[in-house]
mmCIF file of C-alpha atoms in Angstrom:
data_model
loop_
_atom_site.group_PDB
_atom_site.id
_atom_site.type_symbol
_atom_site.label_atom_id
_atom_site.label_comp_id
_atom_site.label_asym_id
_atom_site.label_seq_id
_atom_site.Cartn_x
_atom_site.Cartn_y
_atom_site.Cartn_z
ATOM 1 C CA UNK A 562 -10.804 -35.472 47.942
ATOM 2 C CA UNK A 563 -7.912 -36.786 45.866
ATOM 3 C CA UNK A 564 -9.955 -36.459 42.648
ATOM 4 C CA UNK A 565 -10.987 -32.894 43.514
ATOM 5 C CA UNK A 566 -7.352 -31.944 44.100
ATOM 6 C CA UNK A 567 -6.251 -33.498 40.784
ATOM 7 C CA UNK A 568 -9.104 -31.760 38.963
ATOM 8 C CA UNK A 569 -8.134 -28.369 40.420
ATOM 9 C CA UNK A 570 -4.478 -29.026 39.672
ATOM 10 C CA UNK A 571 -5.383 -29.768 36.031
ATOM 11 C CA UNK A 572 -7.319 -26.482 35.776
ATOM 12 C CA UNK A 573 -4.596 -24.325 37.334
ATOM 13 C CA UNK A 574 -2.420 -23.843 34.186
ATOM 14 C CA UNK A 575 -5.471 -22.780 32.168
ATOM 15 C CA UNK A 576 -6.462 -20.283 34.848
ATOM 16 C CA UNK A 577 -2.949 -18.891 35.234
ATOM 17 C CA UNK A 578 -2.097 -18.609 31.550
ATOM 18 C CA UNK A 579 -5.402 -17.878 29.847
ATOM 19 C CA UNK A 580 -5.585 -14.536 28.152
ATOM 20 C CA UNK A 581 -8.119 -11.981 29.182
ATOM 21 C CA UNK A 582 -10.528 -10.503 26.725
ATOM 22 C CA UNK A 583 -8.962 -7.933 24.394
ATOM 23 C CA UNK A 584 -9.451 -4.322 25.379
ATOM 24 C CA UNK A 585 -10.731 -1.479 23.231
ATOM 25 C CA UNK A 586 -8.292 1.183 22.301
ATOM 26 C CA UNK A 587 -8.567 4.781 23.299
ATOM 27 C CA UNK A 588 -7.364 6.130 19.934
ATOM 28 C CA UNK A 589 -9.202 3.963 17.384
ATOM 29 C CA UNK A 590 -12.056 2.728 19.560
ATOM 30 C CA UNK A 591 -13.919 0.469 17.120
ATOM 31 C CA UNK A 592 -10.838 -1.342 15.797
ATOM 32 C CA UNK A 593 -7.427 -2.508 16.919
ATOM 33 C CA UNK A 594 -8.221 -4.319 20.149
ATOM 34 C CA UNK A 595 -5.169 -5.305 22.177
ATOM 35 C CA UNK A 596 -4.240 -7.132 25.365
ATOM 36 C CA UNK A 597 -2.885 -5.533 28.494
ATOM 37 C CA UNK A 598 0.612 -6.749 29.370
ATOM 38 C CA UNK A 599 1.423 -6.128 33.008
ATOM 39 C CA UNK A 600 5.010 -5.178 33.841
ATOM 40 C CA UNK A 601 6.817 -6.410 30.684
ATOM 41 C CA UNK A 602 10.540 -7.091 31.002
ATOM 42 C CA UNK A 603 11.285 -5.245 27.755
ATOM 43 C CA UNK A 604 10.044 -1.757 28.578
ATOM 44 C CA UNK A 605 8.218 0.446 26.081
ATOM 45 C CA UNK A 606 10.162 3.578 25.168
ATOM 46 C CA UNK A 607 7.949 6.513 26.138
ATOM 47 C CA UNK A 608 10.443 9.231 25.197
ATOM 48 C CA UNK A 609 11.252 8.681 21.531
ATOM 49 C CA UNK A 610 9.104 8.707 18.404
ATOM 50 C CA UNK A 611 7.845 5.314 17.311
ATOM 51 C CA UNK A 612 7.606 5.562 13.520
ATOM 52 C CA UNK A 613 6.272 2.509 11.687
ATOM 53 C CA UNK A 614 5.400 1.761 8.089
ATOM 54 C CA UNK A 615 3.240 -1.293 7.475
ATOM 55 C CA UNK A 616 3.735 -3.122 4.179
ATOM 56 C CA UNK A 617 0.218 -4.274 3.227
ATOM 57 C CA UNK A 618 0.334 -6.337 0.066
ATOM 58 C CA UNK A 619 -2.443 -8.879 0.455
ATOM 59 C CA UNK A 620 -6.021 -9.537 1.355
ATOM 60 C CA UNK A 621 -7.337 -12.613 3.076
ATOM 61 C CA UNK A 622 -10.077 -13.702 0.689
ATOM 62 C CA UNK A 623 -13.117 -12.623 2.709
ATOM 63 C CA UNK A 624 -14.514 -9.429 1.226
ATOM 64 C CA UNK A 625 -16.950 -9.059 4.155
ATOM 65 C CA UNK A 626 -14.210 -8.533 6.756
ATOM 66 C CA UNK A 627 -11.678 -5.837 7.569
ATOM 67 C CA UNK A 628 -8.188 -6.562 6.280
ATOM 68 C CA UNK A 629 -6.309 -7.589 9.457
ATOM 69 C CA UNK A 630 -3.112 -5.965 8.166
ATOM 70 C CA UNK A 631 -4.858 -2.586 7.999
ATOM 71 C CA UNK A 632 -6.330 -3.239 11.442
ATOM 72 C CA UNK A 633 -2.770 -3.740 12.712
ATOM 73 C CA UNK A 634 -2.173 0.008 12.356
ATOM 74 C CA UNK A 635 -5.082 0.614 14.748
ATOM 75 C CA UNK A 636 -3.642 -1.998 17.123
ATOM 76 C CA UNK A 637 -0.261 -0.253 16.960
ATOM 77 C CA UNK A 638 -1.761 3.109 17.922
ATOM 78 C CA UNK A 639 -4.021 1.666 20.622
ATOM 79 C CA UNK A 640 -1.481 -0.582 22.337
ATOM 80 C CA UNK A 641 1.177 2.103 22.489
ATOM 81 C CA UNK A 642 -1.115 4.818 23.814
ATOM 82 C CA UNK A 643 -2.529 2.309 26.318
ATOM 83 C CA UNK A 644 1.089 1.710 27.394
ATOM 84 C CA UNK A 645 1.647 5.435 27.962
ATOM 85 C CA UNK A 646 3.175 6.599 24.675
ATOM 86 C CA UNK A 647 1.873 10.016 23.635
ATOM 87 C CA UNK A 648 -0.092 9.975 20.385
ATOM 88 C CA UNK A 649 2.217 12.808 19.276
ATOM 89 C CA UNK A 650 5.137 10.342 19.343
ATOM 90 C CA UNK A 651 3.409 7.799 17.114
ATOM 91 C CA UNK A 652 3.864 8.151 13.349
ATOM 92 C CA UNK A 653 2.251 5.495 11.182
ATOM 93 C CA UNK A 654 1.942 4.818 7.462
ATOM 94 C CA UNK A 655 0.351 2.006 5.484
ATOM 95 C CA UNK A 656 1.751 1.195 2.051
ATOM 96 C CA UNK A 657 -0.902 -0.690 0.102
ATOM 97 C CA UNK A 658 -0.172 -2.804 -2.976
ATOM 98 C CA UNK A 659 -1.103 -6.103 -4.596
ATOM 99 C CA UNK A 660 -4.480 -7.633 -3.773
ATOM 100 C CA UNK A 661 -4.858 -5.272 -0.785
ATOM 101 C CA UNK A 662 -5.621 -2.501 -3.306
ATOM 102 C CA UNK A 663 -9.246 -3.660 -3.295
ATOM 103 C CA UNK A 664 -9.415 -2.941 0.433
ATOM 104 C CA UNK A 665 -8.977 0.809 -0.068
ATOM 105 C CA UNK A 666 -11.636 1.212 -2.752
ATOM 106 C CA UNK A 667 -14.476 3.618 -2.001
ATOM 107 C CA UNK A 668 -17.827 2.027 -1.166
ATOM 108 C CA UNK A 669 -19.256 2.517 -4.654
ATOM 109 C CA UNK A 670 -16.373 0.704 -6.362
ATOM 110 C CA UNK A 671 -16.093 -1.965 -3.670
ATOM 111 C CA UNK A 672 -19.834 -2.596 -3.981
ATOM 112 C CA UNK A 673 -19.570 -3.025 -7.742
ATOM 113 C CA UNK A 674 -16.836 -5.665 -7.219
ATOM 114 C CA UNK A 675 -18.142 -7.491 -4.145
ATOM 115 C CA UNK A 676 -21.807 -6.515 -3.760
ATOM 116 C CA UNK A 677 -21.321 -4.838 -0.369
ATOM 117 C CA UNK A 678 -19.869 -1.626 1.016
ATOM 118 C CA UNK A 679 -16.194 -1.758 1.901
ATOM 119 C CA UNK A 680 -15.769 -3.043 5.482
ATOM 120 C CA UNK A 681 -12.443 -1.139 5.642
ATOM 121 C CA UNK A 682 -13.943 2.313 4.973
ATOM 122 C CA UNK A 683 -14.636 3.287 8.599
ATOM 123 C CA UNK A 684 -11.253 1.943 9.728
ATOM 124 C CA UNK A 685 -9.368 3.888 7.046
ATOM 125 C CA UNK A 686 -11.306 7.040 7.965
ATOM 126 C CA UNK A 687 -10.497 6.592 11.660
ATOM 127 C CA UNK A 688 -6.812 5.972 10.927
ATOM 128 C CA UNK A 689 -6.550 8.994 8.621
ATOM 129 C CA UNK A 690 -8.256 11.140 11.261
ATOM 130 C CA UNK A 691 -5.397 10.225 13.630
ATOM 131 C CA UNK A 692 -2.738 11.144 11.070
ATOM 132 C CA UNK A 693 -2.013 7.730 9.573
ATOM 133 C CA UNK A 694 -0.899 7.982 5.949
ATOM 134 C CA UNK A 695 -2.534 5.452 3.625
ATOM 135 C CA UNK A 696 -0.453 5.201 0.461
ATOM 136 C CA UNK A 697 -1.377 3.173 -2.612
ATOM 137 C CA UNK A 698 1.261 1.856 -4.983
ATOM 138 C CA UNK A 699 0.794 3.667 -8.297
ATOM 139 C CA UNK A 700 2.046 0.608 -10.173
ATOM 140 C CA UNK A 701 -0.615 -1.569 -8.571
ATOM 141 C CA UNK A 702 -3.233 1.088 -9.267
ATOM 142 C CA UNK A 703 -2.260 1.300 -12.936
ATOM 143 C CA UNK A 704 -2.119 -2.487 -13.315
ATOM 144 C CA UNK A 705 -5.572 -2.876 -11.739
ATOM 145 C CA UNK A 706 -7.126 0.188 -13.451
ATOM 146 C CA UNK A 707 -7.711 1.972 -10.140
ATOM 147 C CA UNK A 708 -7.932 5.754 -10.337
ATOM 148 C CA UNK A 709 -7.813 8.211 -7.465
ATOM 149 C CA UNK A 710 -11.588 8.675 -7.709
ATOM 150 C CA UNK A 711 -12.031 4.902 -7.178
ATOM 151 C CA UNK A 712 -10.416 4.927 -3.746
ATOM 152 C CA UNK A 713 -11.163 6.153 -0.257
ATOM 153 C CA UNK A 714 -10.672 9.957 -0.312
ATOM 154 C CA UNK A 715 -7.794 9.819 2.221
ATOM 155 C CA UNK A 716 -5.665 7.460 0.109
ATOM 156 C CA UNK A 717 -2.508 8.979 -1.380
ATOM 157 C CA UNK A 718 -0.937 7.598 -4.558
ATOM 158 C CA UNK A 719 2.803 7.048 -4.878
ATOM 159 C CA UNK A 720 4.953 6.141 -7.868
ATOM 160 C CA UNK A 721 5.281 2.652 -6.390
ATOM 161 C CA UNK A 722 5.128 0.767 -3.115
ATOM 162 C CA UNK A 723 8.910 0.426 -3.317
ATOM 163 C CA UNK A 724 9.299 4.187 -3.617
ATOM 164 C CA UNK A 725 7.032 4.879 -0.642
ATOM 165 C CA UNK A 726 8.702 2.210 1.503
ATOM 166 C CA UNK A 727 12.216 3.471 0.762
ATOM 167 C CA UNK A 728 11.323 7.128 1.281
ATOM 168 C CA UNK A 729 9.560 6.442 4.576
ATOM 169 C CA UNK A 730 12.470 4.331 5.783
ATOM 170 C CA UNK A 731 14.801 7.173 4.809
ATOM 171 C CA UNK A 732 12.718 9.283 7.241
ATOM 172 C CA UNK A 733 13.405 6.709 9.991
ATOM 173 C CA UNK A 734 10.116 4.816 9.743
ATOM 174 C CA UNK A 735 10.680 1.180 10.675
ATOM 175 C CA UNK A 736 9.310 -1.419 8.285
ATOM 176 C CA UNK A 737 6.763 -3.853 9.660
ATOM 177 C CA UNK A 738 5.972 -6.637 7.241
ATOM 178 C CA UNK A 739 3.723 -9.587 8.052
#
């Protein structure tokens, strides 16, 4: 009896604090899984616009997987709509530069570099369909010989990542940099 009690006592913290499985989003259903947070102390603002610009300047070395920084935009949309924020109040932009420039190549160009179709293509399409701006640094593009026809058709070019980041912040987008 004593051993059973100690065994159950040892399991209790794991049962109480283990995370549930991530849930699919309602906005970007195939990407951006999140966790449900019941009754958070810091309440989510449902009234004001939540404008975010994600600074995406790197890849993670595995050309077969979605760039997790791009996936974060899907998580942002999904978690906030799951929390009750209207999609109309969510404004999101991705500013792509550095090694992440490969992650926005069209399938033909990605395939010529890595031998597979771009795993980010469907995610970028889904994000763009929900109004997310995907902006490529023109300086990175020039340095890496990437033309507009080399990229996903929804990618916009800017003079530079710095220019896009400053201009979006001037429009009250909040910088998220990981």
